[in-house]
Tab-separated table of C-alpha atoms and ligand atoms in Angstrom:
chain	number	residue	atom	x	y	z
A	1268	UNK	CA	84.287	-43.918	26.310
A	1269	UNK	CA	86.160	-40.649	26.646
A	1270	UNK	CA	87.454	-38.964	29.779
A	1271	UNK	CA	85.050	-36.088	30.395
A	1272	UNK	CA	84.427	-33.286	32.846
A	1273	UNK	CA	81.040	-32.219	34.089
A	1274	UNK	CA	79.803	-29.456	36.363
A	1275	UNK	CA	78.076	-30.302	39.639
A	1276	UNK	CA	76.454	-28.315	42.447
A	1277	UNK	CA	75.689	-29.585	45.927
A	1278	UNK	CA	72.601	-27.450	46.565
A	1279	UNK	CA	71.573	-25.445	49.681
A	1280	UNK	CA	69.221	-28.127	51.070
A	1281	UNK	CA	72.190	-30.511	51.194
A	1282	UNK	CA	74.848	-28.124	52.539
A	1283	UNK	CA	72.354	-27.109	55.274
A	1284	UNK	CA	72.045	-30.745	56.344
A	1285	UNK	CA	75.846	-31.293	56.303
A	1286	UNK	CA	75.660	-33.776	53.406
A	1287	UNK	CA	78.670	-32.614	51.344
A	1288	UNK	CA	80.810	-35.584	52.357
A	1289	UNK	CA	78.018	-38.142	51.933
A	1290	UNK	CA	77.295	-36.840	48.420
A	1291	UNK	CA	80.967	-36.749	47.456
A	1292	UNK	CA	81.262	-40.376	48.578
A	1293	UNK	CA	78.516	-41.296	46.065
A	1294	UNK	CA	80.495	-39.571	43.289
A	1295	UNK	CA	83.804	-41.166	44.256
A	1296	UNK	CA	82.258	-44.624	44.667
A	1297	UNK	CA	80.945	-44.291	41.092
A	1298	UNK	CA	84.445	-43.510	39.776
A	1299	UNK	CA	83.981	-39.759	39.466
A	1300	UNK	CA	86.913	-37.637	40.638
A	1301	UNK	CA	86.386	-34.196	42.238
A	1302	UNK	CA	88.966	-32.134	40.332
A	1303	UNK	CA	87.770	-28.710	41.504
A	1304	UNK	CA	85.522	-27.681	44.366
A	1305	UNK	CA	84.530	-24.522	46.231
A	1306	UNK	CA	81.871	-23.581	48.757
A	1307	UNK	CA	80.280	-20.243	47.919
A	1308	UNK	CA	76.984	-18.424	48.411
A	1309	UNK	CA	75.288	-17.199	45.239
A	1310	UNK	CA	73.281	-13.995	45.002
A	1311	UNK	CA	69.795	-14.425	43.574
A	1312	UNK	CA	70.983	-12.659	40.396
A	1313	UNK	CA	73.897	-15.094	39.993
A	1314	UNK	CA	71.557	-18.050	40.505
A	1315	UNK	CA	69.211	-16.504	37.933
A	1316	UNK	CA	72.015	-16.219	35.378
A	1317	UNK	CA	73.053	-19.830	35.956
A	1318	UNK	CA	69.474	-21.111	35.517
A	1319	UNK	CA	68.421	-18.620	32.792
A	1320	UNK	CA	67.417	-21.491	30.468
A	1321	UNK	CA	64.492	-21.997	32.883
A	1322	UNK	CA	63.534	-18.284	33.063
A	1323	UNK	CA	60.066	-18.851	31.574
A	1324	UNK	CA	59.213	-21.821	33.801
A	1325	UNK	CA	56.757	-21.279	36.705
A	1326	UNK	CA	59.292	-22.504	39.285
A	1327	UNK	CA	62.113	-20.131	38.195
A	1328	UNK	CA	61.730	-17.446	40.876
A	1329	UNK	CA	61.430	-19.984	43.689
A	1330	UNK	CA	64.420	-21.915	42.281
A	1331	UNK	CA	66.594	-18.779	42.265
A	1332	UNK	CA	65.537	-17.883	45.844
A	1333	UNK	CA	66.363	-21.413	46.971
A	1334	UNK	CA	69.770	-21.500	45.254
A	1335	UNK	CA	70.717	-18.238	47.010
A	1336	UNK	CA	69.328	-19.285	50.411
A	1337	UNK	CA	72.484	-20.946	51.792
A	1338	UNK	CA	75.962	-21.924	50.578
A	1339	UNK	CA	76.421	-24.272	47.648
A	1340	UNK	CA	79.418	-26.431	46.750
A	1341	UNK	CA	80.384	-25.920	43.086
A	1342	UNK	CA	82.408	-28.781	41.633
A	1343	UNK	CA	83.994	-30.206	38.525
A	1344	UNK	CA	83.791	-33.999	38.295
A	1345	UNK	CA	86.020	-35.972	35.961
A	1346	UNK	CA	85.752	-39.531	34.719
A	1347	UNK	CA	84.937	-41.819	31.811
A	1348	UNK	CA	81.587	-40.618	30.439
A	1349	UNK	CA	81.327	-38.261	33.433
A	1350	UNK	CA	78.278	-36.334	32.187
A	1351	UNK	CA	75.997	-39.368	31.863
A	1352	UNK	CA	77.572	-41.130	34.840
A	1353	UNK	CA	76.878	-38.147	37.085
A	1354	UNK	CA	73.251	-37.920	35.890
A	1355	UNK	CA	72.886	-41.604	36.733
A	1356	UNK	CA	74.328	-41.176	40.244
A	1357	UNK	CA	72.103	-38.103	40.819
A	1358	UNK	CA	68.851	-39.841	39.880
A	1359	UNK	CA	65.688	-38.296	38.412
A	1360	UNK	CA	64.840	-34.623	39.060
A	1361	UNK	CA	61.821	-35.559	41.174
A	1362	UNK	CA	63.039	-37.719	44.087
A	1363	UNK	CA	59.846	-39.764	43.979
A	1364	UNK	CA	60.926	-40.950	40.491
A	1365	UNK	CA	64.613	-41.429	41.404
A	1366	UNK	CA	66.034	-44.957	41.395
A	1367	UNK	CA	67.018	-46.534	44.712
A	1368	UNK	CA	70.552	-45.734	45.796
A	1369	UNK	CA	70.775	-42.475	43.830
A	1370	UNK	CA	71.631	-39.196	45.556
A	1371	UNK	CA	68.168	-37.749	44.987
A	1372	UNK	CA	66.404	-40.890	46.174
A	1373	UNK	CA	68.415	-40.854	49.391
A	1374	UNK	CA	68.767	-37.159	50.131
A	1375	UNK	CA	66.435	-34.889	48.110
A	1376	UNK	CA	63.604	-33.180	49.969
A	1377	UNK	CA	61.382	-32.274	46.983
A	1378	UNK	CA	61.463	-31.748	43.210
A	1379	UNK	CA	62.863	-28.258	43.814
A	1380	UNK	CA	65.121	-28.912	46.795
A	1381	UNK	CA	66.754	-31.926	45.215
A	1382	UNK	CA	70.298	-31.754	46.609
A	1383	UNK	CA	72.359	-31.710	43.397
A	1384	UNK	CA	72.740	-30.161	39.954
A	1385	UNK	CA	74.588	-31.880	37.107
A	1386	UNK	CA	75.241	-30.724	33.532
A	1387	UNK	CA	73.121	-32.416	30.866
A	1388	UNK	CA	75.447	-32.273	27.802
A	1389	UNK	CA	79.060	-31.459	26.813
A	1390	UNK	CA	78.129	-27.935	25.680
A	1391	UNK	CA	76.340	-27.040	28.915
A	1392	UNK	CA	79.143	-28.641	30.971
A	1393	UNK	CA	81.720	-26.373	29.292
A	1394	UNK	CA	79.626	-23.219	29.827
A	1395	UNK	CA	78.769	-24.089	33.446
A	1396	UNK	CA	82.379	-24.978	34.383
A	1397	UNK	CA	83.579	-21.665	32.913
A	1398	UNK	CA	80.904	-19.730	34.858
A	1399	UNK	CA	82.347	-20.950	38.184
A	1400	UNK	CA	86.019	-21.863	37.628
A	1401	UNK	CA	89.082	-20.469	35.856
A	1402	UNK	CA	91.447	-22.812	34.019
A	1403	UNK	CA	94.003	-22.386	36.824
A	1404	UNK	CA	91.525	-23.869	39.339
A	1405	UNK	CA	91.136	-27.140	37.405
A	1406	UNK	CA	93.854	-29.430	38.608
A	1407	UNK	CA	92.716	-32.881	37.498
B	407	UDP	N1	62.741	-27.727	39.339
B	407	UDP	C1	61.624	-27.392	40.117
B	407	UDP	N2	60.381	-27.825	39.723
B	407	UDP	C2	60.198	-28.581	38.591
B	407	UDP	C3	61.329	-28.912	37.798
B	407	UDP	C4	62.578	-28.476	38.208
B	407	UDP	O1	61.766	-26.702	41.121
B	407	UDP	O2	59.050	-28.945	38.288
B	407	UDP	C5	64.084	-27.283	39.766
B	407	UDP	C6	64.911	-28.428	40.382
B	407	UDP	O3	65.723	-27.870	41.428
B	407	UDP	C7	65.744	-28.875	39.198
B	407	UDP	C8	66.038	-27.540	38.513
B	407	UDP	O4	64.819	-26.813	38.639
B	407	UDP	O5	66.904	-29.572	39.613
B	407	UDP	C9	66.433	-27.626	37.067
B	407	UDP	O6	65.459	-28.384	36.376
B	407	UDP	P1	65.877	-29.482	35.304
B	407	UDP	O7	64.657	-29.875	34.565
B	407	UDP	O8	67.043	-28.976	34.500
B	407	UDP	O9	66.317	-30.731	36.215
B	407	UDP	P2	67.757	-31.384	36.520
B	407	UDP	O10	68.587	-31.227	35.273
B	407	UDP	O11	68.332	-30.650	37.711
B	407	UDP	O12	67.456	-32.826	36.832
B	408	MG	MG1	69.005	-29.568	34.144
């Protein structure tokens, strides 16, 4: 399996509850390395641009409000098969479907306020990393 990078967000419900360290421990325990990280607060427009693939979905407006409601931690995670590995550590979108021990099973509050984002494919990982980080900020 190849060394990959994926894009991750620790979402506002988790930063509000001071869970950044607990979530990063899950990543590191799974062999994912945090190679870039910054805590920022998105505007609703920036959140809307990031999630524009979901613009037609009924939850889009609420999702954008939520993502702008408190700071997020934007991250790049690196590791063997990092994209799939991160999705596995995150667990299913809806915490009631998430496997035991996953981040969403342990920490998510609802299907919307589900603590983490992770890229779903190499193409989206590249676009999402470039939306938040410059090449100079990636020091793996
Ligand atoms: N979401 C929601 N309601 C839904 C499905 C998704 O509020 O019924 C939110 C949730 O925060 C999710 C995000 O929209 O993480 C993006 O949805 P996606 O299907 O891409 O899930 P993910 O890739 O985050 O597991
Ligand atoms: Mg997704």
